[in-house]
Short mmCIF file of C-alpha atoms in Angstrom, two decimals:
data_model
loop_
_atom_site.label_atom_id
_atom_site.label_comp_id
_atom_site.label_asym_id
_atom_site.label_seq_id
_atom_site.Cartn_x
_atom_site.Cartn_y
_atom_site.Cartn_z
CA UNK C 1 -12.67 8.52 20.76
CA UNK C 2 -13.96 8.08 17.22
CA UNK C 3 -13.61 4.68 15.60
CA UNK C 4 -11.22 4.18 12.69
CA UNK C 5 -14.21 4.09 10.33
CA UNK C 6 -15.55 7.39 11.68
CA UNK C 7 -12.12 9.01 11.35
CA UNK C 8 -11.75 7.88 7.75
CA UNK C 9 -15.26 8.93 6.77
CA UNK C 10 -14.59 12.40 8.21
CA UNK C 11 -11.51 12.87 6.02
CA UNK C 12 -11.61 15.31 3.07
CA UNK C 13 -11.47 12.68 0.31
CA UNK C 14 -11.94 15.06 -2.65
CA UNK C 15 -8.56 16.65 -1.84
CA UNK C 16 -6.89 13.24 -1.53
CA UNK C 17 -8.38 11.84 -4.74
CA UNK C 18 -7.31 14.99 -6.60
CA UNK C 19 -3.72 14.34 -5.47
CA UNK C 20 -3.97 10.71 -6.58
CA UNK C 21 -5.15 11.79 -10.02
CA UNK C 22 -2.38 14.36 -10.27
CA UNK C 23 0.67 12.51 -8.91
CA UNK C 24 -0.22 8.88 -8.15
CA UNK C 25 0.13 9.12 -4.37
CA UNK C 26 -1.31 11.01 -1.39
CA UNK C 27 -0.79 11.09 2.38
CA UNK C 28 -3.63 11.06 4.92
CA UNK C 29 -2.19 12.29 8.21
CA UNK C 30 -2.63 10.63 11.61
CA UNK C 31 -5.08 7.92 10.64
CA UNK C 32 -3.97 5.69 13.52
CA UNK C 33 -3.39 6.80 17.11
CA UNK C 34 -0.01 6.14 18.75
CA UNK C 35 -1.69 3.46 20.87
CA UNK C 36 -3.06 1.68 17.77
CA UNK C 37 0.40 1.78 16.17
CA UNK C 38 1.99 0.27 19.26
CA UNK C 39 -0.66 -2.47 19.43
CA UNK C 40 0.09 -3.51 15.85
CA UNK C 41 3.85 -3.53 16.50
CA UNK C 42 3.48 -5.64 19.64
CA UNK C 43 1.17 -8.07 17.82
CA UNK C 44 3.96 -8.83 15.34
CA UNK C 45 5.03 -11.75 17.55
CA UNK C 46 1.53 -13.30 17.67
CA UNK C 47 2.16 -16.02 15.09
CA UNK C 48 -1.43 -17.31 15.13
CA UNK C 49 -2.47 -14.07 13.37
CA UNK C 50 -0.34 -14.71 10.28
CA UNK C 51 -0.31 -17.23 7.45
CA UNK C 52 3.24 -16.75 6.15
CA UNK C 53 6.55 -15.16 7.16
CA UNK C 54 9.04 -13.92 4.56
CA UNK C 55 12.71 -13.32 5.38
CA UNK C 56 13.63 -10.87 2.66
CA UNK C 57 17.29 -11.84 2.28
CA UNK C 58 16.34 -15.36 1.18
CA UNK C 59 14.61 -14.02 -1.92
CA UNK C 60 16.90 -11.04 -2.55
CA UNK C 61 13.97 -8.71 -1.80
CA UNK C 62 16.14 -6.65 0.53
CA UNK C 63 16.91 -7.03 4.23
CA UNK C 64 14.14 -7.38 6.80
CA UNK C 65 11.09 -9.49 7.46
CA UNK C 66 7.37 -9.35 6.83
CA UNK C 67 4.32 -11.41 7.72
CA UNK C 68 1.09 -11.90 5.81
CA UNK C 69 -2.11 -11.85 7.84
CA UNK C 70 -4.61 -14.68 7.50
CA UNK C 71 -8.38 -14.37 7.22
CA UNK C 72 -10.30 -13.18 9.11
CA UNK C 73 -8.29 -9.96 9.29
CA UNK C 74 -8.14 -8.05 12.58
CA UNK C 75 -11.11 -5.68 12.86
CA UNK C 76 -9.05 -2.49 12.69
CA UNK C 77 -7.31 -3.57 9.48
CA UNK C 78 -10.47 -4.85 7.84
CA UNK C 79 -12.23 -1.56 8.60
CA UNK C 80 -9.46 0.44 6.93
CA UNK C 81 -9.49 -1.81 3.86
CA UNK C 82 -13.26 -1.66 3.41
CA UNK C 83 -13.67 2.06 4.25
CA UNK C 84 -10.90 3.50 2.08
CA UNK C 85 -11.60 1.38 -1.01
CA UNK C 86 -14.90 3.05 -2.11
CA UNK C 87 -13.25 6.48 -2.07
CA UNK C 88 -10.38 5.48 -4.37
CA UNK C 89 -12.11 2.99 -6.69
CA UNK C 90 -13.48 5.88 -8.83
CA UNK C 91 -9.90 7.14 -9.24
CA UNK C 92 -8.84 3.69 -10.45
CA UNK C 93 -11.72 3.71 -12.95
CA UNK C 94 -10.67 7.16 -14.15
CA UNK C 95 -7.11 5.94 -14.69
CA UNK C 96 -8.39 3.06 -16.82
CA UNK C 97 -10.57 5.47 -18.81
CA UNK C 98 -7.75 7.96 -19.43
CA UNK C 99 -5.42 5.19 -20.63
CA UNK C 100 -8.19 3.59 -22.70
CA UNK C 101 -7.79 0.28 -20.86
CA UNK C 102 -10.63 -2.25 -20.50
CA UNK C 103 -12.23 -3.13 -17.19
CA UNK C 104 -13.66 -1.20 -14.27
CA UNK C 105 -13.64 -1.88 -10.54
CA UNK C 106 -16.58 -2.68 -8.27
CA UNK C 107 -17.80 0.06 -5.92
CA UNK C 108 -17.47 -2.08 -2.76
CA UNK C 109 -14.39 -3.96 -1.62
CA UNK C 110 -16.39 -7.10 -0.83
CA UNK C 111 -17.20 -7.41 -4.53
CA UNK C 112 -13.54 -7.04 -5.55
CA UNK C 113 -12.61 -9.69 -2.99
CA UNK C 114 -15.31 -12.03 -4.33
CA UNK C 115 -14.04 -11.49 -7.88
CA UNK C 116 -10.49 -12.36 -6.80
CA UNK C 117 -11.69 -15.52 -5.06
CA UNK C 118 -13.72 -16.60 -8.09
CA UNK C 119 -10.47 -16.52 -10.08
CA UNK C 120 -8.40 -18.49 -7.55
CA UNK C 121 -6.84 -15.52 -5.72
CA UNK C 122 -8.02 -16.38 -2.21
CA UNK C 123 -5.08 -15.55 0.07
CA UNK C 124 -4.99 -12.20 1.92
CA UNK C 125 -2.17 -9.86 0.97
CA UNK C 126 -2.28 -7.53 3.99
CA UNK C 127 1.12 -7.61 5.68
CA UNK C 128 3.23 -6.05 8.41
CA UNK C 129 6.90 -5.31 7.74
CA UNK C 130 9.82 -4.97 10.16
CA UNK C 131 13.26 -3.48 9.43
CA UNK C 132 16.24 -2.99 11.71
CA UNK C 133 19.47 -1.10 11.07
CA UNK C 134 20.67 -1.91 7.54
CA UNK C 135 17.21 -3.06 6.44
CA UNK C 136 15.82 -2.05 3.08
CA UNK C 137 13.32 -3.13 0.42
CA UNK C 138 14.18 -3.33 -3.26
CA UNK C 139 11.97 -1.64 -5.85
CA UNK C 140 8.98 -3.83 -6.71
CA UNK C 141 5.26 -4.07 -7.49
CA UNK C 142 2.69 -5.99 -5.41
CA UNK C 143 0.59 -7.72 -8.08
CA UNK C 144 0.09 -11.32 -6.80
CA UNK C 145 -1.91 -12.50 -9.82
CA UNK C 146 -3.68 -11.46 -13.00
CA UNK C 147 -6.30 -9.54 -11.02
CA UNK C 148 -4.99 -6.52 -9.15
CA UNK C 149 -6.26 -3.16 -7.96
CA UNK C 150 -3.98 -0.31 -9.10
CA UNK C 151 -3.64 1.37 -5.69
CA UNK C 152 -2.61 0.22 -2.23
CA UNK C 153 -1.93 1.62 1.25
CA UNK C 154 0.91 1.68 3.72
CA UNK C 155 0.55 2.92 7.30
CA UNK C 156 3.67 4.02 9.16
CA UNK C 157 3.84 2.68 12.71
CA UNK C 158 7.04 4.41 13.92
CA UNK C 159 8.10 8.04 14.02
CA UNK C 160 10.96 8.88 11.60
CA UNK C 161 13.82 10.75 13.23
CA UNK C 162 12.85 9.40 16.66
CA UNK C 163 12.32 5.64 16.35
CA UNK C 164 14.55 5.24 13.30
CA UNK C 165 16.68 7.16 10.82
CA UNK C 166 16.91 6.54 7.09
CA UNK C 167 14.26 4.14 5.82
CA UNK C 168 12.55 6.59 3.48
CA UNK C 169 9.70 5.36 1.29
CA UNK C 170 10.79 5.51 -2.36
CA UNK C 171 8.32 5.63 -5.26
CA UNK C 172 9.81 5.66 -8.76
CA UNK C 173 8.20 6.68 -12.04
CA UNK C 174 9.48 5.14 -15.27
CA UNK C 175 8.67 7.82 -17.82
CA UNK C 176 8.67 6.66 -21.48
CA UNK C 177 11.72 7.78 -23.46
CA UNK C 178 13.14 9.56 -20.38
CA UNK C 179 15.04 8.76 -17.22
CA UNK C 180 13.15 7.62 -14.13
CA UNK C 181 11.95 10.00 -11.41
CA UNK C 182 12.19 9.12 -7.71
CA UNK C 183 9.79 10.45 -5.06
CA UNK C 184 11.25 10.13 -1.54
CA UNK C 185 8.67 10.34 1.26
CA UNK C 186 8.87 10.40 5.07
CA UNK C 187 5.34 10.11 6.49
CA UNK C 188 4.96 10.25 10.26
CA UNK C 189 3.70 7.75 12.80
CA UNK C 190 0.08 6.86 12.11
CA UNK C 191 0.07 8.41 8.62
CA UNK C 192 -1.50 6.53 5.73
CA UNK C 193 0.08 6.69 2.28
CA UNK C 194 -2.01 5.77 -0.75
CA UNK C 195 0.06 5.04 -3.83
CA UNK C 196 -0.10 3.32 -7.18
CA UNK C 197 0.57 -0.42 -7.34
CA UNK C 198 1.68 -0.66 -10.95
CA UNK C 199 1.02 2.38 -13.15
CA UNK C 200 -0.73 5.73 -13.39
CA UNK C 201 -1.73 8.04 -16.26
CA UNK C 202 0.19 11.23 -16.96
CA UNK C 203 -0.81 13.95 -19.38
CA UNK C 204 1.46 14.70 -22.31
CA UNK C 205 1.23 16.89 -25.42
CA UNK C 206 -0.68 14.16 -27.28
CA UNK C 207 -2.96 13.02 -24.49
CA UNK C 208 -2.45 10.63 -21.59
CA UNK C 209 0.32 8.04 -21.44
CA UNK C 210 1.17 5.27 -18.99
CA UNK C 211 3.83 5.79 -16.33
CA UNK C 212 5.02 2.54 -14.72
CA UNK C 213 5.68 2.77 -10.98
CA UNK C 214 7.67 0.78 -8.42
CA UNK C 215 8.17 1.29 -4.70
CA UNK C 216 10.71 0.34 -2.07
CA UNK C 217 12.43 1.45 1.15
CA UNK C 218 15.87 3.05 1.42
CA UNK C 219 18.33 1.59 3.97
CA UNK C 220 17.46 2.10 7.62
CA UNK C 221 20.44 3.72 9.34
CA UNK C 222 19.40 3.13 12.94
CA UNK C 223 16.47 1.97 15.05
CA UNK C 224 13.38 -0.08 14.17
CA UNK C 225 10.88 0.64 11.38
CA UNK C 226 7.46 -1.09 11.13
CA UNK C 227 4.77 -0.52 8.53
CA UNK C 228 1.38 -2.02 7.79
CA UNK C 229 0.73 -2.72 4.10
CA UNK C 230 -2.88 -2.99 2.93
CA UNK C 231 -3.32 -4.39 -0.57
CA UNK C 232 -6.88 -4.62 -1.87
CA UNK C 233 -6.59 -7.65 -4.15
CA UNK C 234 -5.89 -11.14 -2.85
CA UNK C 235 -3.13 -13.56 -3.92
CA UNK C 236 -2.93 -16.97 -5.57
CA UNK C 237 -0.62 -18.28 -2.84
#
């Protein structure tokens, strides 16, 4: 079987990056095997792997629970983070250029990580989330500090319609001087969704303008839903 790095390198990234430029999100199908998904779900109880647990109800984030990994990250997760980043960093740079915003992103993830650490953002933001029946996640943005990369990943570890019902991934677009648009997505087990963390450019009659984005999860109606969130920038705390 090919390694996760080999599988990601074999993917048709030009098609995916074109979708990111056009709509601010893209799905890469079957990145993880069913066995890899199950391993991550079962490891949720291994507390030595994590640095912090968040019960969402306590903070009015929704209903459910998630855990932040500590460094060093598990090899599978670190490989995904470091392999995907170089393919999407040019898209992030293009977004900044189109919106005439300052700053560009390093070509390698290790350099982005070093830049975060030099500015006090030293805590890993990779997390695994668990929802049961009634669980949901309110609309939000995962920024964690002044330094942030404008795209992130989520990998779906359960099969919708079989392991759980409801629990759709919701990505909203706040369009200037118009009502918001909601994108409702149902990726399958092992699928990887790349989406915007904060904003994306959209083309209008007078050039490009900024569309602010938020994401969340609709209520789970039945079953268990687990996802792996991979954020490229690190956090202050």
